[in-house]
Amino acid sequence: MKRRIMKTGGKWLACALSVLLAWGAMGCGNTNEGSGKSPAASAKADSSTDTSSSDEGGSKEAARTLSIAIPQNANVEDYETNGLTQWLEEEMDVDIEFVLLPATAEDANTKVSLWVSSNAELPDVLCMSLSDTVAQDYASKGIFADLTDYYADPEIAVNISSSRFDEERDTIMNSIRFADGKYYSLFAYNPFPWNEASYRAWVNQEWLDNLGMEAPKTTEEFREMLEAFKNSDPNGNGKPDEIPMMSAKAGYGIDPTTFLMNAFIQTTPGADYMVVENGKLSPAFTTDQWKAGLSYIHDLVQDGLLSPLSFTQDSTQLKTQLTAGEAVVGVTCAGSTSMFGSDPEVAGRMALLEPLSGPEGVCGVSYSPSTAGCIWYITKDCEDPELAFRVGDWFFGEEQSWTARYGQKDVHWTDDPEITKDYLPMFEQYSPAKYVGTIYGSTDIWGQPQNEHWQGSHPYSTPLSEALYQSFAYKDDPDLDSKTNYNTTHLDIYYNKIPDEYVTKFLHTDEELDQLTDYSDMIEYVTSSMAEFITGNRSLDEWDNYLQTLDEMGLNEYVALRQSGFDRANAE
């Protein structure tokens, strides 16, 4: 990949100072008080007066300027000098002016909301995620440019129109379509089976081996295993210090109730716990099966088999328990092996546990299908929206997409067949490996301070047709035996349990979104009641009162609104 020489000199010092001054004003709740201009207006004014000179002394046309508002990221050292920025500017003949937003989503959204409400001139692009409600509101108010015609023109949407997306184009476009049928953003789309059924359970295989037990397949066998973990000293230290099962209240795939409840009824938090049958939605949380699941988990807690800390502690506290010294936790839930820390011994003793079958034979997983998310909104104040779209489209080139995730080609990642032939495929049915995400001996820079990419905070995609052909490990890695390819196991025992029907997304009109605010406490009430029933703070004898409260909160109206959003999202 070509790299552009780092920009220096008076012009770029002025631009850097302009951005810093704009950010300082933003932090004070003002927008360039001295000039009376917004940060975007100031950036545009500064760039419009720029001139460049050729080596012969003659003038030449300055590169086009595009202002991009983007949240700060501690793992991106400098957006201006970033390798991806330099490459983008060179290839697209554009100068990027960054307007840095606060790092947290809440604060960044607040800043943008203040711009909009004060009618300040906006940057050309908002490169950030917005909630469906906010994005729909801004689009209906004309804050965002309509990109529908650009998407339809393969000479403008060059990379998006390429064959890379042929198999998944419908999924992508349905995901980012707004309620009026138009498109107002470019997207990020990175599908992978591992991420679509993330509520996984892990068992200490060493404990099973020490007790001569097989991994459980039913809820009854699961309980028997936990009882053995509690009473039979599986860690062999002669102390009753074992915690049969422990998890945490929040984190990636970490909630224990979701894994366990799927043995009783389809349970998907991301779909507001809605079950789909023949295209019709119904709430799982009012059924007898839901009540039976709560009763089962309640008994685990009451009998000292599931730690009540699982409903109060966070993922950091859980990780401390899992990684500190001698193993004391038998089963936990986690969407990522990162929960086991960097010690391969800890991860090595944990085995992926199959989804359990319940007393009625139900055996399911919480399924969240890969969808595209909107992330590149071109604003009404952009003077050249076609340029802004073309710049966003640039990120969808194959090399750009892999660079956006892993770093420099042939330094951090590669698709060179002479190198990939020495790597094991992630999935046997998708071999040989065509991509090596992290070349053996290099460093995985994702989640680390670096200056090679924007940490994925922009449009990009590695379609499934590429992602499935990633490598797992270097064949000659001396530590290969200590590494487990959980992706294959997950595909075999989790992915084949996904429901036949499921919620992909809800697509609501402005009116529906406004109505939904009247029911904003509905799901919070469901989840808090779930924890109360499980921990014994509320008796299941109060089940009828719980149902009555849901009715009084407007459950039927809520489900009807969600049904409308579901139908619209799935309309051809």
Short mmCIF file of N, CA and C in Angstrom, two decimals, residues 235-390:
data_model
loop_
_atom_site.label_atom_id
_atom_site.label_comp_id
_atom_site.label_asym_id
_atom_site.label_seq_id
_atom_site.Cartn_x
_atom_site.Cartn_y
_atom_site.Cartn_z
N ASN A 235 -11.46 -28.68 41.99
CA ASN A 235 -10.12 -28.08 41.81
C ASN A 235 -9.08 -28.74 42.72
N GLY A 236 -9.53 -29.68 43.57
CA GLY A 236 -8.62 -30.55 44.31
C GLY A 236 -7.79 -29.88 45.38
N ASN A 237 -8.22 -28.74 45.88
CA ASN A 237 -7.41 -28.07 46.91
C ASN A 237 -7.90 -28.35 48.33
N GLY A 238 -8.91 -29.20 48.46
CA GLY A 238 -9.42 -29.56 49.77
C GLY A 238 -10.23 -28.48 50.45
N LYS A 239 -10.58 -27.42 49.71
CA LYS A 239 -11.36 -26.32 50.28
C LYS A 239 -12.71 -26.22 49.56
N PRO A 240 -13.75 -25.86 50.26
CA PRO A 240 -15.05 -25.66 49.61
C PRO A 240 -15.15 -24.25 48.99
N ASP A 241 -14.21 -23.94 48.09
CA ASP A 241 -14.13 -22.58 47.54
C ASP A 241 -14.68 -22.48 46.12
N GLU A 242 -15.20 -23.58 45.60
CA GLU A 242 -15.69 -23.56 44.22
C GLU A 242 -16.99 -22.75 44.09
N ILE A 243 -17.06 -21.96 43.02
CA ILE A 243 -18.29 -21.26 42.63
C ILE A 243 -18.79 -21.98 41.39
N PRO A 244 -19.84 -22.77 41.50
CA PRO A 244 -20.27 -23.58 40.36
C PRO A 244 -20.50 -22.77 39.09
N MET A 245 -21.22 -21.63 39.20
CA MET A 245 -21.46 -20.79 38.03
C MET A 245 -21.48 -19.33 38.45
N MET A 246 -20.83 -18.51 37.66
CA MET A 246 -20.81 -17.06 37.92
C MET A 246 -20.68 -16.33 36.60
N SER A 247 -21.41 -15.21 36.47
CA SER A 247 -21.26 -14.36 35.31
C SER A 247 -21.41 -12.91 35.76
N ALA A 248 -21.93 -12.04 34.91
CA ALA A 248 -22.07 -10.63 35.25
C ALA A 248 -23.32 -10.07 34.61
N LYS A 249 -23.69 -8.86 35.03
CA LYS A 249 -24.97 -8.30 34.60
C LYS A 249 -24.90 -7.65 33.22
N ALA A 250 -23.72 -7.26 32.79
CA ALA A 250 -23.63 -6.56 31.51
C ALA A 250 -22.28 -6.83 30.86
N GLY A 251 -22.29 -6.91 29.54
CA GLY A 251 -21.07 -7.17 28.79
C GLY A 251 -21.42 -7.98 27.56
N TYR A 252 -20.45 -8.20 26.73
CA TYR A 252 -20.67 -8.88 25.45
C TYR A 252 -20.99 -10.36 25.68
N GLY A 253 -22.24 -10.74 25.44
CA GLY A 253 -22.66 -12.13 25.56
C GLY A 253 -22.56 -12.67 26.97
N ILE A 254 -22.63 -11.84 27.97
CA ILE A 254 -22.21 -12.24 29.32
C ILE A 254 -23.39 -12.57 30.25
N ASP A 255 -24.58 -12.15 29.88
CA ASP A 255 -25.75 -12.35 30.75
C ASP A 255 -26.11 -13.84 30.85
N PRO A 256 -26.07 -14.43 32.04
CA PRO A 256 -26.34 -15.87 32.16
C PRO A 256 -27.79 -16.24 31.89
N THR A 257 -28.72 -15.31 32.15
CA THR A 257 -30.13 -15.64 31.97
C THR A 257 -30.46 -15.90 30.50
N THR A 258 -29.80 -15.19 29.58
CA THR A 258 -30.10 -15.37 28.17
C THR A 258 -29.71 -16.78 27.71
N PHE A 259 -28.53 -17.24 28.10
CA PHE A 259 -28.12 -18.60 27.75
C PHE A 259 -29.08 -19.62 28.33
N LEU A 260 -29.44 -19.48 29.59
CA LEU A 260 -30.28 -20.47 30.26
C LEU A 260 -31.73 -20.41 29.79
N MET A 261 -32.27 -19.23 29.59
CA MET A 261 -33.67 -19.09 29.19
C MET A 261 -33.95 -19.67 27.81
N ASN A 262 -32.93 -19.74 26.96
CA ASN A 262 -33.13 -20.30 25.63
C ASN A 262 -33.38 -21.81 25.64
N ALA A 263 -33.28 -22.42 26.80
CA ALA A 263 -33.68 -23.82 26.94
C ALA A 263 -35.17 -23.94 27.24
N PHE A 264 -35.85 -22.80 27.39
CA PHE A 264 -37.27 -22.79 27.69
C PHE A 264 -38.09 -22.08 26.62
N ILE A 265 -37.54 -20.98 26.07
CA ILE A 265 -38.22 -20.23 25.03
C ILE A 265 -37.20 -19.33 24.34
N GLN A 266 -37.45 -19.01 23.07
CA GLN A 266 -36.55 -18.13 22.33
C GLN A 266 -36.39 -16.81 23.08
N THR A 267 -35.15 -16.48 23.43
CA THR A 267 -34.87 -15.31 24.26
C THR A 267 -33.77 -14.48 23.61
N THR A 268 -34.17 -13.31 23.09
CA THR A 268 -33.22 -12.45 22.38
C THR A 268 -33.36 -11.03 22.88
N PRO A 269 -32.46 -10.58 23.75
CA PRO A 269 -32.55 -9.21 24.29
C PRO A 269 -32.59 -8.14 23.22
N GLY A 270 -31.78 -8.30 22.16
CA GLY A 270 -31.69 -7.28 21.13
C GLY A 270 -32.96 -7.11 20.32
N ALA A 271 -33.90 -8.06 20.45
CA ALA A 271 -35.18 -7.97 19.76
C ALA A 271 -36.31 -7.67 20.73
N ASP A 272 -35.96 -7.08 21.87
CA ASP A 272 -36.95 -6.79 22.93
C ASP A 272 -37.67 -8.06 23.37
N TYR A 273 -36.97 -9.19 23.30
CA TYR A 273 -37.50 -10.49 23.73
C TYR A 273 -38.75 -10.88 22.95
N MET A 274 -38.82 -10.45 21.69
CA MET A 274 -39.95 -10.82 20.85
C MET A 274 -39.68 -12.14 20.14
N VAL A 275 -40.71 -12.98 20.09
CA VAL A 275 -40.67 -14.25 19.36
C VAL A 275 -41.43 -14.05 18.06
N VAL A 276 -40.90 -14.59 16.96
CA VAL A 276 -41.54 -14.45 15.66
C VAL A 276 -42.07 -15.82 15.23
N GLU A 277 -43.34 -15.87 14.88
CA GLU A 277 -43.94 -17.09 14.36
C GLU A 277 -44.90 -16.72 13.24
N ASN A 278 -44.60 -17.23 12.04
CA ASN A 278 -45.40 -16.90 10.85
C ASN A 278 -45.51 -15.39 10.64
N GLY A 279 -44.41 -14.71 10.92
CA GLY A 279 -44.36 -13.27 10.69
C GLY A 279 -45.00 -12.42 11.76
N LYS A 280 -45.52 -13.03 12.81
CA LYS A 280 -46.19 -12.29 13.87
C LYS A 280 -45.35 -12.28 15.14
N LEU A 281 -45.30 -11.13 15.78
CA LEU A 281 -44.52 -10.97 17.00
C LEU A 281 -45.38 -11.26 18.24
N SER A 282 -44.74 -11.84 19.22
CA SER A 282 -45.36 -11.99 20.53
C SER A 282 -44.26 -11.93 21.57
N PRO A 283 -44.54 -11.39 22.75
CA PRO A 283 -43.51 -11.26 23.79
C PRO A 283 -43.25 -12.59 24.47
N ALA A 284 -41.99 -12.97 24.57
CA ALA A 284 -41.63 -14.19 25.29
C ALA A 284 -41.89 -14.05 26.78
N PHE A 285 -41.81 -12.82 27.29
CA PHE A 285 -41.78 -12.59 28.74
C PHE A 285 -43.16 -12.63 29.41
N THR A 286 -44.19 -13.04 28.68
CA THR A 286 -45.50 -13.22 29.31
C THR A 286 -45.95 -14.68 29.28
N THR A 287 -45.09 -15.57 28.82
CA THR A 287 -45.48 -16.96 28.60
C THR A 287 -45.21 -17.85 29.81
N ASP A 288 -45.88 -19.00 29.83
CA ASP A 288 -45.62 -19.98 30.89
C ASP A 288 -44.19 -20.50 30.79
N GLN A 289 -43.66 -20.59 29.57
CA GLN A 289 -42.28 -21.07 29.40
C GLN A 289 -41.28 -20.09 30.02
N TRP A 290 -41.56 -18.81 29.89
CA TRP A 290 -40.70 -17.79 30.51
C TRP A 290 -40.72 -17.95 32.03
N LYS A 291 -41.91 -18.13 32.57
CA LYS A 291 -42.05 -18.31 34.01
C LYS A 291 -41.30 -19.56 34.47
N ALA A 292 -41.38 -20.64 33.68
CA ALA A 292 -40.67 -21.87 34.03
C ALA A 292 -39.16 -21.67 34.02
N GLY A 293 -38.68 -20.90 33.05
CA GLY A 293 -37.25 -20.60 32.99
C GLY A 293 -36.78 -19.80 34.19
N LEU A 294 -37.58 -18.81 34.57
CA LEU A 294 -37.24 -18.01 35.75
C LEU A 294 -37.20 -18.89 37.00
N SER A 295 -38.14 -19.81 37.11
CA SER A 295 -38.19 -20.70 38.27
C SER A 295 -36.94 -21.59 38.32
N TYR A 296 -36.51 -22.09 37.16
CA TYR A 296 -35.32 -22.94 37.09
C TYR A 296 -34.07 -22.17 37.53
N ILE A 297 -33.91 -20.96 37.03
CA ILE A 297 -32.73 -20.17 37.37
C ILE A 297 -32.79 -19.72 38.83
N HIS A 298 -33.99 -19.40 39.29
CA HIS A 298 -34.16 -19.04 40.71
C HIS A 298 -33.67 -20.16 41.62
N ASP A 299 -34.01 -21.39 41.28
CA ASP A 299 -33.59 -22.52 42.10
C ASP A 299 -32.07 -22.69 42.10
N LEU A 300 -31.44 -22.40 40.95
CA LEU A 300 -29.97 -22.46 40.89
C LEU A 300 -29.35 -21.47 41.87
N VAL A 301 -29.92 -20.26 41.92
CA VAL A 301 -29.40 -19.24 42.82
C VAL A 301 -29.65 -19.63 44.27
N GLN A 302 -30.87 -20.06 44.56
CA GLN A 302 -31.23 -20.40 45.94
C GLN A 302 -30.40 -21.55 46.48
N ASP A 303 -29.99 -22.46 45.61
CA ASP A 303 -29.23 -23.63 46.05
C ASP A 303 -27.72 -23.43 45.97
N GLY A 304 -27.30 -22.20 45.76
CA GLY A 304 -25.87 -21.89 45.75
C GLY A 304 -25.13 -22.40 44.54
N LEU A 305 -25.85 -22.60 43.43
CA LEU A 305 -25.21 -23.11 42.21
C LEU A 305 -24.91 -22.00 41.21
N LEU A 306 -25.62 -20.92 41.27
CA LEU A 306 -25.39 -19.74 40.43
C LEU A 306 -25.22 -18.55 41.37
N SER A 307 -24.06 -17.92 41.32
CA SER A 307 -23.76 -16.81 42.22
C SER A 307 -24.68 -15.63 41.97
N PRO A 308 -25.31 -15.09 43.05
CA PRO A 308 -26.15 -13.89 42.88
C PRO A 308 -25.35 -12.67 42.43
N LEU A 309 -24.03 -12.72 42.58
CA LEU A 309 -23.20 -11.61 42.07
C LEU A 309 -23.33 -11.47 40.56
N SER A 310 -23.78 -12.53 39.90
CA SER A 310 -23.95 -12.49 38.45
C SER A 310 -24.94 -11.41 38.03
N PHE A 311 -25.76 -10.91 38.96
CA PHE A 311 -26.79 -9.93 38.64
C PHE A 311 -26.46 -8.53 39.17
N THR A 312 -25.26 -8.39 39.73
CA THR A 312 -24.85 -7.09 40.25
C THR A 312 -23.47 -6.66 39.79
N GLN A 313 -22.54 -7.59 39.62
CA GLN A 313 -21.17 -7.21 39.27
C GLN A 313 -21.04 -6.94 37.77
N ASP A 314 -19.97 -6.22 37.43
CA ASP A 314 -19.73 -5.93 36.02
C ASP A 314 -18.71 -6.91 35.45
N SER A 315 -18.43 -6.76 34.17
CA SER A 315 -17.55 -7.71 33.48
C SER A 315 -16.11 -7.64 34.00
N THR A 316 -15.67 -6.46 34.45
CA THR A 316 -14.31 -6.34 34.99
C THR A 316 -14.15 -7.16 36.27
N GLN A 317 -15.16 -7.10 37.12
CA GLN A 317 -15.12 -7.88 38.35
C GLN A 317 -15.16 -9.38 38.06
N LEU A 318 -15.96 -9.76 37.08
CA LEU A 318 -16.01 -11.17 36.70
C LEU A 318 -14.66 -11.63 36.17
N LYS A 319 -14.04 -10.83 35.33
CA LYS A 319 -12.76 -11.20 34.75
C LYS A 319 -11.71 -11.41 35.83
N THR A 320 -11.77 -10.59 36.87
CA THR A 320 -10.84 -10.76 37.99
C THR A 320 -11.03 -12.12 38.64
N GLN A 321 -12.27 -12.53 38.82
CA GLN A 321 -12.55 -13.84 39.41
C GLN A 321 -12.05 -14.98 38.52
N LEU A 322 -12.18 -14.81 37.22
CA LEU A 322 -11.82 -15.88 36.29
C LEU A 322 -10.31 -16.03 36.11
N THR A 323 -9.57 -14.96 36.32
CA THR A 323 -8.15 -14.97 35.98
C THR A 323 -7.21 -14.89 37.17
N ALA A 324 -7.74 -14.68 38.37
CA ALA A 324 -6.87 -14.48 39.53
C ALA A 324 -6.57 -15.80 40.22
N GLY A 325 -5.36 -16.27 40.05
CA GLY A 325 -4.88 -17.44 40.80
C GLY A 325 -5.60 -18.73 40.45
N GLU A 326 -5.86 -19.52 41.48
CA GLU A 326 -6.44 -20.85 41.29
C GLU A 326 -7.87 -20.76 40.77
N ALA A 327 -8.24 -21.69 39.90
CA ALA A 327 -9.57 -21.69 39.31
C ALA A 327 -10.61 -21.98 40.38
N VAL A 328 -11.61 -21.08 40.49
CA VAL A 328 -12.69 -21.31 41.44
C VAL A 328 -14.07 -21.24 40.78
N VAL A 329 -14.14 -20.85 39.51
CA VAL A 329 -15.41 -20.74 38.80
C VAL A 329 -15.53 -21.89 37.79
N GLY A 330 -16.64 -22.61 37.87
CA GLY A 330 -16.82 -23.76 37.00
C GLY A 330 -17.45 -23.43 35.66
N VAL A 331 -18.44 -22.54 35.65
CA VAL A 331 -19.15 -22.16 34.42
C VAL A 331 -19.31 -20.65 34.40
N THR A 332 -19.14 -20.06 33.24
CA THR A 332 -19.41 -18.64 33.07
C THR A 332 -19.99 -18.43 31.69
N CYS A 333 -20.47 -17.22 31.45
CA CYS A 333 -20.99 -16.85 30.13
C CYS A 333 -20.16 -15.69 29.59
N ALA A 334 -19.83 -15.75 28.32
CA ALA A 334 -19.03 -14.69 27.70
C ALA A 334 -19.11 -14.82 26.19
N GLY A 335 -19.15 -13.67 25.53
CA GLY A 335 -19.17 -13.68 24.07
C GLY A 335 -17.79 -13.74 23.46
N SER A 336 -16.75 -13.51 24.28
CA SER A 336 -15.39 -13.47 23.76
C SER A 336 -14.43 -14.16 24.73
N THR A 337 -13.43 -14.81 24.17
CA THR A 337 -12.41 -15.45 25.00
C THR A 337 -11.52 -14.42 25.70
N SER A 338 -11.65 -13.16 25.32
CA SER A 338 -10.88 -12.11 26.01
C SER A 338 -11.26 -12.04 27.50
N MET A 339 -12.42 -12.57 27.85
CA MET A 339 -12.84 -12.58 29.25
C MET A 339 -11.91 -13.43 30.10
N PHE A 340 -11.15 -14.33 29.46
CA PHE A 340 -10.25 -15.20 30.19
C PHE A 340 -8.85 -14.63 30.31
N GLY A 341 -8.65 -13.40 29.85
CA GLY A 341 -7.38 -12.74 30.00
C GLY A 341 -6.34 -13.23 29.01
N SER A 342 -5.10 -12.84 29.24
CA SER A 342 -4.01 -13.14 28.30
C SER A 342 -3.27 -14.43 28.63
N ASP A 343 -3.57 -15.05 29.77
CA ASP A 343 -2.89 -16.27 30.17
C ASP A 343 -3.50 -17.45 29.41
N PRO A 344 -2.75 -18.09 28.51
CA PRO A 344 -3.30 -19.20 27.73
C PRO A 344 -3.75 -20.37 28.60
N GLU A 345 -3.21 -20.48 29.80
CA GLU A 345 -3.61 -21.57 30.69
C GLU A 345 -5.07 -21.41 31.13
N VAL A 346 -5.47 -20.15 31.37
CA VAL A 346 -6.84 -19.90 31.79
C VAL A 346 -7.81 -20.22 30.66
N ALA A 347 -7.53 -19.68 29.47
CA ALA A 347 -8.40 -19.96 28.33
C ALA A 347 -8.38 -21.44 27.96
N GLY A 348 -7.23 -22.06 28.15
CA GLY A 348 -7.08 -23.46 27.75
C GLY A 348 -7.93 -24.42 28.56
N ARG A 349 -8.29 -24.05 29.78
CA ARG A 349 -9.09 -24.96 30.60
C ARG A 349 -10.59 -24.76 30.40
N MET A 350 -10.97 -23.69 29.69
CA MET A 350 -12.39 -23.43 29.45
C MET A 350 -12.82 -23.98 28.10
N ALA A 351 -13.92 -24.72 28.10
CA ALA A 351 -14.45 -25.32 26.87
C ALA A 351 -15.84 -24.75 26.58
N LEU A 352 -16.12 -24.60 25.31
CA LEU A 352 -17.42 -24.08 24.90
C LEU A 352 -18.51 -25.11 25.22
N LEU A 353 -19.54 -24.66 25.91
CA LEU A 353 -20.63 -25.54 26.32
C LEU A 353 -21.77 -25.45 25.32
N GLU A 354 -22.34 -26.58 24.98
CA GLU A 354 -23.45 -26.58 24.02
C GLU A 354 -24.68 -25.89 24.60
N PRO A 355 -25.53 -25.31 23.72
CA PRO A 355 -26.84 -24.84 24.20
C PRO A 355 -27.60 -26.01 24.83
N LEU A 356 -28.30 -25.73 25.90
CA LEU A 356 -28.98 -26.79 26.65
C LEU A 356 -30.39 -27.03 26.12
N SER A 357 -30.85 -28.27 26.25
CA SER A 357 -32.24 -28.61 25.96
C SER A 357 -33.03 -28.57 27.26
N GLY A 358 -34.18 -27.92 27.24
CA GLY A 358 -35.01 -27.78 28.43
C GLY A 358 -35.98 -28.94 28.59
N PRO A 359 -36.81 -28.88 29.61
CA PRO A 359 -37.73 -29.98 29.91
C PRO A 359 -38.74 -30.26 28.79
N GLU A 360 -39.02 -29.28 27.95
CA GLU A 360 -39.95 -29.48 26.83
C GLU A 360 -39.22 -29.67 25.51
N GLY A 361 -37.91 -29.88 25.58
CA GLY A 361 -37.13 -30.14 24.37
C GLY A 361 -36.70 -28.90 23.62
N VAL A 362 -36.96 -27.72 24.18
CA VAL A 362 -36.53 -26.48 23.54
C VAL A 362 -35.02 -26.35 23.67
N CYS A 363 -34.36 -26.00 22.57
CA CYS A 363 -32.91 -25.80 22.57
C CYS A 363 -32.59 -24.72 21.56
N GLY A 364 -32.37 -23.51 22.03
CA GLY A 364 -32.16 -22.39 21.11
C GLY A 364 -31.00 -21.51 21.52
N VAL A 365 -30.76 -20.49 20.71
CA VAL A 365 -29.73 -19.50 21.00
C VAL A 365 -30.31 -18.12 20.74
N SER A 366 -29.75 -17.14 21.39
CA SER A 366 -30.09 -15.75 21.13
C SER A 366 -29.41 -15.34 19.83
N TYR A 367 -30.20 -15.04 18.83
CA TYR A 367 -29.64 -14.79 17.50
C TYR A 367 -29.81 -13.32 17.11
N SER A 368 -28.70 -12.69 16.80
CA SER A 368 -28.69 -11.30 16.33
C SER A 368 -28.00 -11.28 14.97
N PRO A 369 -28.74 -11.35 13.88
CA PRO A 369 -28.13 -11.44 12.55
C PRO A 369 -27.30 -10.21 12.23
N SER A 370 -26.26 -10.42 11.45
CA SER A 370 -25.42 -9.30 11.04
C SER A 370 -26.22 -8.34 10.18
N THR A 371 -26.17 -7.08 10.54
CA THR A 371 -26.82 -6.04 9.76
C THR A 371 -25.83 -4.90 9.54
N ALA A 372 -26.10 -4.11 8.53
CA ALA A 372 -25.27 -2.94 8.29
C ALA A 372 -25.74 -1.80 9.19
N GLY A 373 -24.79 -1.02 9.66
CA GLY A 373 -25.13 0.13 10.50
C GLY A 373 -24.75 1.43 9.82
N CYS A 374 -25.58 2.43 9.96
CA CYS A 374 -25.31 3.73 9.35
C CYS A 374 -24.20 4.45 10.12
N ILE A 375 -23.26 5.05 9.40
CA ILE A 375 -22.13 5.68 10.08
C ILE A 375 -21.57 6.89 9.34
N TRP A 376 -22.03 7.21 8.13
CA TRP A 376 -21.44 8.29 7.33
C TRP A 376 -22.59 9.13 6.77
N TYR A 377 -22.98 10.15 7.54
CA TYR A 377 -24.10 11.01 7.15
C TYR A 377 -23.56 12.28 6.50
N ILE A 378 -23.99 12.56 5.30
CA ILE A 378 -23.59 13.78 4.59
C ILE A 378 -24.63 14.85 4.91
N THR A 379 -24.18 15.98 5.41
CA THR A 379 -25.12 16.98 5.93
C THR A 379 -25.59 17.95 4.84
N LYS A 380 -26.63 18.68 5.19
CA LYS A 380 -27.23 19.67 4.28
C LYS A 380 -26.27 20.79 3.93
N ASP A 381 -25.24 21.00 4.76
CA ASP A 381 -24.30 22.10 4.53
C ASP A 381 -23.11 21.69 3.67
N CYS A 382 -23.05 20.45 3.26
CA CYS A 382 -21.96 19.99 2.39
C CYS A 382 -22.15 20.57 0.99
N GLU A 383 -21.16 21.29 0.49
CA GLU A 383 -21.26 21.92 -0.82
C GLU A 383 -21.08 20.93 -1.96
N ASP A 384 -20.45 19.81 -1.69
CA ASP A 384 -20.21 18.82 -2.74
C ASP A 384 -20.55 17.43 -2.20
N PRO A 385 -21.85 17.13 -2.07
CA PRO A 385 -22.24 15.84 -1.49
C PRO A 385 -21.79 14.64 -2.32
N GLU A 386 -21.65 14.83 -3.62
CA GLU A 386 -21.16 13.72 -4.44
C GLU A 386 -19.72 13.37 -4.07
N LEU A 387 -18.89 14.37 -3.85
CA LEU A 387 -17.52 14.11 -3.41
C LEU A 387 -17.53 13.39 -2.06
N ALA A 388 -18.37 13.86 -1.15
CA ALA A 388 -18.44 13.22 0.17
C ALA A 388 -18.87 11.77 0.05
N PHE A 389 -19.79 11.49 -0.86
CA PHE A 389 -20.21 10.09 -1.08
C PHE A 389 -19.07 9.27 -1.67
N ARG A 390 -18.37 9.84 -2.65
CA ARG A 390 -17.27 9.11 -3.28
C ARG A 390 -16.16 8.80 -2.27
#
